[in-house]
Coordinates of C-alpha atoms in Angstrom, one line a residue:
Chain A
X96 CA -97.8 91.1 -154.5
X97 CA -94.8 91.6 -156.7
X98 CA -93.9 91.3 -160.3
X99 CA -90.2 91.3 -160.9
X100 CA -87.0 92.9 -159.6
X101 CA -86.3 96.1 -161.4
X102 CA -82.6 96.1 -162.4
X103 CA -81.4 99.4 -163.6
X104 CA -79.9 98.9 -167.0
X105 CA -77.5 101.7 -166.4
X106 CA -76.1 100.2 -163.2
X107 CA -72.6 99.0 -164.3
X108 CA -71.4 98.1 -160.8
X109 CA -71.1 94.6 -159.7
X110 CA -71.9 92.9 -162.9
X111 CA -69.1 90.4 -162.9
X112 CA -67.7 87.7 -160.8
X113 CA -64.1 89.1 -161.1
X114 CA -62.0 88.5 -158.0
X115 CA -64.1 85.6 -156.7
X116 CA -62.2 82.5 -155.5
X117 CA -62.5 80.1 -158.5
X118 CA -62.6 76.9 -156.4
X119 CA -65.3 78.3 -154.1
X120 CA -67.2 79.6 -157.1
X121 CA -67.1 76.2 -158.7
X122 CA -68.4 74.5 -155.6
X123 CA -71.1 77.0 -155.2
X124 CA -72.3 76.6 -158.8
X125 CA -72.1 72.8 -158.6
X126 CA -74.4 72.9 -155.6
X127 CA -76.9 75.0 -157.4
X128 CA -76.7 72.8 -160.5
X129 CA -77.4 69.8 -158.3
X130 CA -80.6 71.5 -157.2
X131 CA -79.4 72.1 -153.6
X132 CA -80.3 75.3 -151.8
X133 CA -77.8 77.9 -150.6
X134 CA -78.1 78.8 -146.9
X135 CA -77.1 82.1 -145.3
X136 CA -73.9 80.7 -143.7
X137 CA -72.6 79.4 -147.1
X138 CA -70.0 81.1 -149.1
X139 CA -71.5 83.0 -152.0
X140 CA -70.3 85.4 -154.7
X141 CA -70.7 89.1 -153.8
X142 CA -72.9 89.6 -156.9
X143 CA -75.2 86.8 -155.8
X144 CA -75.6 88.4 -152.4
X145 CA -76.1 91.8 -153.8
X146 CA -78.7 90.8 -156.3
X147 CA -80.6 88.7 -153.8
X148 CA -80.7 91.5 -151.3
X149 CA -81.9 93.9 -153.9
X150 CA -84.6 91.5 -155.2
X151 CA -85.9 90.3 -151.8
X152 CA -85.9 93.8 -150.5
X153 CA -87.8 95.2 -153.5
X154 CA -90.2 92.3 -153.0
X155 CA -90.7 93.2 -149.3
X156 CA -91.2 96.9 -150.0
X157 CA -93.8 95.9 -152.7
X158 CA -95.8 93.9 -150.1
X159 CA -95.9 96.7 -147.6
X160 CA -96.6 99.5 -150.2
X161 CA -99.0 97.1 -151.9
X162 CA -101.2 97.1 -148.8
X163 CA -101.9 100.8 -149.2
X164 CA -104.1 101.1 -152.3
X165 CA -106.3 98.3 -151.1
X166 CA -106.1 99.4 -147.5
X167 CA -107.9 102.6 -148.3
X168 CA -111.0 100.4 -149.3
X169 CA -111.3 98.6 -146.0
X170 CA -113.5 101.3 -144.5
X171 CA -115.6 101.5 -147.7
X172 CA -115.9 97.8 -148.5
X173 CA -119.4 96.9 -149.6
X174 CA -120.6 94.5 -146.9
X175 CA -119.2 93.0 -143.8
X176 CA -117.9 89.8 -145.3
X177 CA -115.9 91.7 -147.9
X178 CA -114.5 94.0 -145.2
X179 CA -113.3 91.0 -143.2
X180 CA -111.8 89.4 -146.3
X181 CA -110.0 92.6 -147.3
X182 CA -108.7 93.2 -143.8
X183 CA -107.3 89.6 -143.9
X184 CA -105.7 90.2 -147.3
X185 CA -104.1 93.4 -146.3
X186 CA -102.8 91.8 -143.1
X187 CA -101.4 89.0 -145.2
X188 CA -99.5 91.5 -147.4
X189 CA -97.9 93.2 -144.4
X190 CA -97.1 89.7 -143.0
X191 CA -95.4 88.8 -146.3
X192 CA -93.3 91.9 -146.0
X193 CA -92.2 90.7 -142.6
X194 CA -91.2 87.3 -144.0
X195 CA -89.3 88.8 -146.9
X196 CA -87.5 91.4 -144.8
X197 CA -86.4 88.5 -142.6
X198 CA -85.1 86.5 -145.6
X199 CA -83.2 89.6 -146.8
X200 CA -81.7 90.2 -143.3
X201 CA -80.0 86.7 -143.4
X202 CA -77.9 88.2 -146.2
X203 CA -76.5 90.8 -143.8
X204 CA -78.6 94.0 -144.5
X205 CA -80.4 95.1 -141.3
X206 CA -84.1 95.8 -141.4
X207 CA -83.6 99.4 -140.4
X208 CA -81.4 100.0 -143.4
X209 CA -84.0 98.5 -145.7
X210 CA -86.7 100.7 -144.3
X211 CA -84.5 103.8 -144.5
X212 CA -83.8 103.0 -148.2
X213 CA -87.6 102.6 -148.8
X214 CA -88.7 105.9 -147.2
X215 CA -85.9 108.0 -148.8
X216 CA -86.9 106.6 -152.2
X217 CA -83.5 104.9 -152.7
X218 CA -85.1 101.4 -153.1
X219 CA -87.7 100.5 -155.6
X220 CA -90.9 98.6 -155.2
X221 CA -93.4 97.3 -157.7
X222 CA -94.5 100.1 -160.0
X223 CA -98.2 99.2 -160.0
X224 CA -98.6 100.6 -156.5
X225 CA -97.8 104.1 -157.6
X226 CA -101.3 104.1 -159.2
X227 CA -104.5 104.8 -157.2
X228 CA -107.4 102.4 -156.6
X229 CA -110.1 105.0 -157.4
X230 CA -113.2 102.8 -157.1
X231 CA -114.1 99.5 -155.4
X232 CA -113.8 97.8 -158.8
X233 CA -110.1 98.9 -158.9
X234 CA -109.5 97.1 -155.6
X235 CA -111.2 94.0 -157.1
X236 CA -109.0 94.1 -160.2
X237 CA -105.9 94.5 -158.0
X238 CA -106.9 91.5 -155.8
X239 CA -107.5 89.3 -158.8
X240 CA -105.1 90.4 -161.6
X241 CA -102.2 91.9 -159.8
X242 CA -102.1 89.1 -157.2
X243 CA -102.3 86.6 -160.1
X244 CA -99.3 88.2 -161.6
X245 CA -97.5 88.1 -158.3
X246 CA -98.3 84.4 -158.0
X247 CA -96.7 83.7 -161.4
X248 CA -93.6 85.4 -160.4
X249 CA -93.5 84.0 -156.8
X250 CA -94.1 80.4 -157.9
X251 CA -91.1 80.7 -160.3
X252 CA -88.9 82.3 -157.7
X253 CA -89.8 79.7 -155.0
X254 CA -87.8 77.2 -157.1
X255 CA -84.8 79.4 -156.8
X256 CA -81.5 78.7 -155.1
X257 CA -81.6 80.7 -151.9
X258 CA -83.1 78.7 -149.0
X259 CA -84.6 81.5 -146.8
X260 CA -86.3 83.2 -149.9
X261 CA -87.8 79.9 -151.1
X262 CA -89.1 79.1 -147.6
X263 CA -90.8 82.6 -147.3
X264 CA -92.2 82.3 -150.8
X265 CA -93.8 78.9 -150.2
X266 CA -95.8 80.3 -147.3
X267 CA -96.6 83.4 -149.3
X268 CA -97.9 81.5 -152.3
X269 CA -100.0 79.3 -150.0
X270 CA -101.6 82.4 -148.5
X271 CA -102.0 84.3 -151.8
X272 CA -104.2 81.6 -153.3
X273 CA -107.0 83.1 -151.1
X274 CA -106.3 86.6 -152.5
X275 CA -106.7 85.4 -156.0
X276 CA -110.0 83.6 -155.3
X277 CA -111.3 86.6 -153.3
X278 CA -110.4 89.0 -156.1
X279 CA -111.9 86.8 -158.8
X280 CA -115.1 86.5 -156.8
X281 CA -115.3 90.3 -156.5
X282 CA -114.7 90.8 -160.2
X283 CA -117.2 88.1 -161.2
X284 CA -119.8 89.7 -158.8
X285 CA -119.5 93.0 -160.6
X286 CA -119.1 91.6 -164.1
X287 CA -122.3 89.5 -163.7
X288 CA -124.2 92.3 -161.9
X289 CA -126.1 95.4 -163.1
X290 CA -125.1 97.5 -166.1
X291 CA -123.6 100.0 -163.8
X292 CA -121.5 97.4 -162.0
X293 CA -120.3 96.0 -165.3
X294 CA -119.3 99.5 -166.5
X295 CA -117.5 100.1 -163.2
X296 CA -115.4 96.9 -163.5
X297 CA -114.8 97.5 -167.2
X298 CA -113.4 101.0 -166.5
X299 CA -111.2 99.7 -163.8
X300 CA -109.8 97.0 -166.0
X301 CA -109.1 99.5 -168.7
X302 CA -107.3 101.7 -166.2
X303 CA -105.2 98.8 -164.9
X304 CA -104.3 97.1 -168.2
X305 CA -101.2 99.2 -168.8
X306 CA -99.8 98.8 -165.3
X307 CA -100.5 95.0 -165.6
X308 CA -98.5 94.9 -168.8
X309 CA -95.7 96.8 -167.0
X310 CA -95.9 94.4 -164.1
X311 CA -93.2 91.9 -165.2
X312 CA -90.8 94.6 -166.3
X313 CA -89.4 95.7 -169.6
X314 CA -88.7 93.2 -172.4
X315 CA -85.6 91.2 -171.8
X316 CA -82.4 92.0 -173.6
X317 CA -80.0 89.1 -173.7
X318 CA -77.1 90.0 -171.4
X319 CA -74.3 88.3 -169.6
X320 CA -75.8 89.7 -166.4
X321 CA -79.1 88.0 -166.9
X322 CA -77.4 84.8 -167.9
X323 CA -75.3 84.6 -164.7
X324 CA -78.4 85.3 -162.6
X325 CA -80.4 82.6 -164.4
X326 CA -77.5 80.2 -163.9
X327 CA -77.4 80.9 -160.2
X328 CA -81.2 80.6 -160.0
X329 CA -81.7 84.1 -158.7
X330 CA -83.8 85.0 -161.7
X331 CA -85.9 82.0 -162.7
X332 CA -87.8 83.2 -165.7
X333 CA -87.3 86.1 -168.2
X334 CA -89.7 89.0 -168.0
X335 CA -91.3 88.2 -171.3
X336 CA -91.7 84.5 -170.5
X337 CA -93.6 85.4 -167.3
X338 CA -95.7 87.9 -169.2
X339 CA -96.6 85.2 -171.8
X340 CA -97.5 82.7 -169.1
X341 CA -99.7 85.3 -167.4
X342 CA -101.5 86.3 -170.6
X343 CA -102.1 82.6 -171.3
X344 CA -103.6 82.0 -167.9
X345 CA -105.7 85.2 -167.5
X346 CA -106.7 86.7 -170.8
X347 CA -109.1 83.9 -171.6
X348 CA -110.7 84.2 -168.1
X349 CA -111.1 88.0 -168.7
X350 CA -112.7 87.6 -172.1
X351 CA -114.9 84.8 -170.7
X352 CA -116.6 87.4 -168.6
X353 CA -117.3 89.5 -171.7
X354 CA -114.9 92.2 -170.6
X355 CA -112.7 94.0 -173.0
X356 CA -109.0 94.7 -172.9
X357 CA -107.9 98.1 -174.3
X358 CA -105.4 96.6 -176.8
X359 CA -106.8 95.9 -180.4
X360 CA -103.6 93.9 -181.2
X361 CA -103.9 91.5 -178.3
X362 CA -104.3 87.9 -179.6
X363 CA -102.7 84.6 -179.4
X364 CA -100.8 83.6 -182.4
X365 CA -101.8 79.9 -182.9
X366 CA -98.8 79.1 -185.0
X367 CA -96.2 80.4 -182.5
X368 CA -98.3 79.8 -179.4
X369 CA -97.3 83.2 -178.3
X370 CA -99.4 86.2 -177.4
X371 CA -99.0 89.3 -179.5
X372 CA -99.7 92.7 -178.0
X373 CA -99.0 96.4 -178.3
X374 CA -96.0 97.2 -176.2
X375 CA -97.1 99.3 -173.2
X376 CA -95.5 102.7 -172.8
X377 CA -92.1 101.9 -171.3
X378 CA -91.2 105.5 -171.0
X379 CA -94.1 106.0 -168.6
X380 CA -92.9 102.9 -166.7
X381 CA -89.4 104.5 -166.3
X382 CA -90.8 107.8 -165.4
X383 CA -93.2 106.4 -162.7
X384 CA -90.6 104.0 -161.2
X385 CA -88.2 106.8 -160.9
X386 CA -90.6 108.8 -158.7
X387 CA -93.0 110.6 -161.0
X388 CA -96.2 108.6 -160.8
X389 CA -99.6 109.7 -159.4
X390 CA -99.0 108.2 -155.9
X391 CA -95.3 107.8 -155.4
X392 CA -95.1 110.8 -153.0
X393 CA -98.1 109.8 -150.9
X394 CA -97.1 106.2 -150.6
X395 CA -93.7 107.0 -149.1
X396 CA -95.2 109.8 -147.0
X397 CA -97.6 107.4 -145.4
X398 CA -94.7 105.0 -144.6
X399 CA -92.7 107.8 -143.1
X400 CA -95.6 108.9 -141.0
X401 CA -96.0 105.3 -139.7
X402 CA -92.3 105.0 -138.9
X403 CA -92.2 108.5 -137.2
X404 CA -95.4 108.2 -135.2
X405 CA -94.5 104.7 -133.9
X406 CA -91.0 105.5 -133.0
X407 CA -91.5 106.7 -129.4
X408 CA -93.4 103.5 -128.7
X409 CA -90.7 101.3 -130.0
X410 CA -88.1 103.2 -128.0
X411 CA -90.2 102.9 -124.9
X412 CA -90.4 99.1 -125.1
X413 CA -86.9 98.4 -126.3
X414 CA -85.2 96.3 -123.6
X415 CA -82.0 97.8 -122.2
X416 CA -80.0 94.6 -122.9
X417 CA -81.3 94.3 -126.5
X418 CA -78.6 93.1 -128.9
X419 CA -79.0 92.3 -132.5
X420 CA -77.7 89.1 -134.1
X421 CA -78.3 88.1 -137.7
X422 CA -81.1 85.5 -137.8
X423 CA -80.0 82.0 -138.9
X424 CA -82.7 81.1 -141.4
Chain B
X17 CA -103.6 116.1 -160.5
X18 CA -104.7 113.0 -158.7
X19 CA -106.6 113.6 -155.4
X20 CA -105.5 111.1 -152.8
X21 CA -108.0 108.6 -151.5
X22 CA -105.9 107.9 -148.4
X23 CA -107.5 109.5 -145.3
X24 CA -104.0 110.2 -143.8
X25 CA -103.3 112.4 -146.8
X26 CA -106.6 113.9 -147.7
X27 CA -108.1 114.4 -144.2
X28 CA -105.2 114.4 -141.8
X29 CA -103.4 116.6 -144.3
X30 CA -100.1 114.8 -144.2
X31 CA -97.3 116.8 -145.6
X32 CA -96.0 114.5 -148.4
X33 CA -92.7 116.3 -148.7
X34 CA -91.7 116.0 -145.0
X35 CA -88.6 113.8 -144.4
X36 CA -87.9 112.1 -141.1
X37 CA -84.8 111.1 -139.1
X38 CA -83.5 107.8 -140.4
X39 CA -84.2 104.7 -138.2
X40 CA -81.4 104.0 -135.9
X41 CA -79.9 100.7 -134.7
X42 CA -82.3 98.4 -133.0
X43 CA -85.3 100.6 -134.0
X44 CA -86.8 97.3 -135.2
X45 CA -85.6 95.3 -132.1
X46 CA -83.7 92.0 -132.0
X47 CA -85.0 88.8 -133.4
X48 CA -86.7 85.7 -132.0
X49 CA -86.8 82.3 -133.6
X50 CA -90.4 80.9 -133.7
X51 CA -91.4 77.2 -133.3
X52 CA -94.9 76.1 -134.2
X53 CA -96.8 73.1 -133.1
X54 CA -99.8 72.2 -135.3
X55 CA -101.5 69.7 -133.0
X56 CA -100.9 68.3 -129.6
X57 CA -98.6 65.3 -129.9
X58 CA -96.7 66.7 -132.9
X59 CA -93.2 68.2 -132.8
X60 CA -92.7 71.9 -132.7
X61 CA -91.2 73.0 -136.0
X62 CA -89.1 76.1 -136.8
X63 CA -91.1 78.4 -139.0
X64 CA -89.1 81.7 -139.1
X65 CA -88.4 84.7 -137.0
X66 CA -90.1 87.8 -135.6
X67 CA -88.6 91.1 -134.5
X68 CA -89.7 92.0 -130.9
X69 CA -88.4 93.9 -127.9
X70 CA -89.1 90.9 -125.5
X71 CA -90.3 87.3 -125.4
X72 CA -93.9 88.2 -124.6
X73 CA -94.2 90.6 -127.6
X74 CA -92.5 88.0 -129.7
X75 CA -95.2 85.5 -128.9
X76 CA -97.8 88.1 -129.8
X77 CA -96.2 88.7 -133.2
X78 CA -95.6 85.0 -133.8
X79 CA -99.3 84.4 -133.3
X80 CA -100.1 87.1 -135.9
X81 CA -97.4 86.0 -138.3
X82 CA -97.4 82.2 -138.2
X83 CA -100.9 81.1 -137.0
X84 CA -103.1 83.0 -139.5
X85 CA -103.9 79.7 -141.4
X86 CA -104.6 76.1 -140.3
X87 CA -104.4 74.9 -136.8
X88 CA -102.0 75.8 -134.0
X89 CA -101.7 74.1 -130.6
X90 CA -98.7 75.9 -129.2
X91 CA -95.9 78.4 -130.1
X92 CA -92.3 78.7 -128.7
X93 CA -90.0 81.7 -129.2
X94 CA -86.4 82.1 -128.2
X95 CA -83.9 84.9 -128.9
X96 CA -81.9 84.2 -132.1
X97 CA -78.7 84.9 -130.2
X98 CA -79.4 81.8 -128.1
X99 CA -79.1 79.4 -131.0
X100 CA -75.8 77.5 -131.4
X101 CA -75.6 75.7 -134.8
X102 CA -73.2 73.5 -136.7
X103 CA -71.4 75.0 -139.6
X104 CA -72.5 74.1 -143.2
X105 CA -68.8 73.8 -144.2
X106 CA -68.6 71.0 -141.6
X107 CA -71.5 69.1 -143.2
X108 CA -69.2 66.1 -143.8
X109 CA -69.3 65.2 -140.1
X110 CA -72.7 63.7 -140.9
X111 CA -71.5 61.9 -144.0
X112 CA -70.8 58.5 -142.3
X113 CA -74.3 58.1 -141.0
X114 CA -75.6 56.3 -144.1
X115 CA -72.6 53.9 -143.9
X116 CA -73.7 52.7 -140.5
X117 CA -76.0 50.1 -141.9
X118 CA -75.9 48.2 -138.6
X119 CA -78.3 50.8 -137.3
X120 CA -80.8 50.0 -140.1
X121 CA -83.5 47.4 -139.3
X122 CA -83.8 46.5 -143.0
X123 CA -80.3 45.0 -143.2
X124 CA -81.1 42.3 -140.7
X125 CA -82.4 39.6 -143.0
X126 CA -82.9 36.2 -141.2
X127 CA -85.7 34.5 -143.1
X128 CA -83.4 33.1 -145.8
X129 CA -81.2 31.5 -143.2
X130 CA -84.2 30.1 -141.2
X131 CA -85.6 28.6 -144.4
X132 CA -82.3 27.1 -145.3
X133 CA -81.8 25.7 -141.8
X134 CA -85.3 24.2 -141.9
X135 CA -84.6 22.6 -145.3
X136 CA -81.3 21.1 -143.9
X137 CA -83.3 19.7 -141.0
X138 CA -85.6 17.9 -143.5
X139 CA -88.5 20.2 -142.6

């Protein structure tokens, strides 16, 4: 479950292709233009490698941290069938992290380094998981509307240029179609239920609307940086285009259930075909992504605990002749 | 202040500030390539990797990772370090394959000649 790579606007390092071999760069760009995939063993510009590592790694962290807010509801899921489905969903998310870490590893960053960067707070993950799922309805809203956002992003990225990332995303999208249906089923159950259930799901939706509007990242500024990432098919759609596509697909479905969204300005402009809305609080987004959200500290603490408590087991079973080699694909 | 819903935080009283030693080399083991066979009679197909300390554990993780959907008849794993591959920059070694039309059944067209022969023979 993942929205979009967060690129720090203040990061001035590695924004250019200066110093790259022009012949190799031309071949590389021609290959992408022809719709061919780049494989790990191919030559690639340093900026391409750097941005992909950052993006795939953030995506992997988001899957693993994303399992936490929903995971807390496994023991309290209403009914056995929902408990089974939620366990399956959470297992999928952790499995998606495994696939994505593997794809990032092919670019040369060992998994241990990625996990270290996660648990020390150096790497980012999707901001929505820094918010709590305080009721069962919150977990239903996450499963439907956060996963829906993730699918918009992941379907776009699966058409990208880096082979291992595309392969991982195809499997992920296939599995996430169940998450979406499961989440929708839960929301519909509440929305068509008793007055109390409707109130519960309405309150959850109201709580989650701002994080959902944050999900695809801040509005795009046209920059050389974005242009080159688009040309190399690292970034496949602008943040605003993804947000528009998402609103187009899901706002009618939300309204169809008679639920309300906490934005009086939200409407589709029939002339432009674009959705109009109140900009969410982007200062809050920056504050939370930089560590000051309601759950940032506990999310990382729980990961650190898992790494620390499992360490002796991993050490005990590590073969004496173990040797790491970068996976091929 | 938000009260955590995570039992590890609110019941096991996990110290959220506590840092840990960073993960060292091979903490996450070496990797194994995974090959998946959907049904008996079909080829095994490469589906990805798992991290594992040995082949048996790799099979266990491969089952969890690559057979959660659909059917599976069989799985193979082998250490990534055992794979020897061609180089992508040598891709041109395969380029002449499509020129070798004599390997292609479709280029052997005899019916026209048989027909012409029969016509010459006066049916």
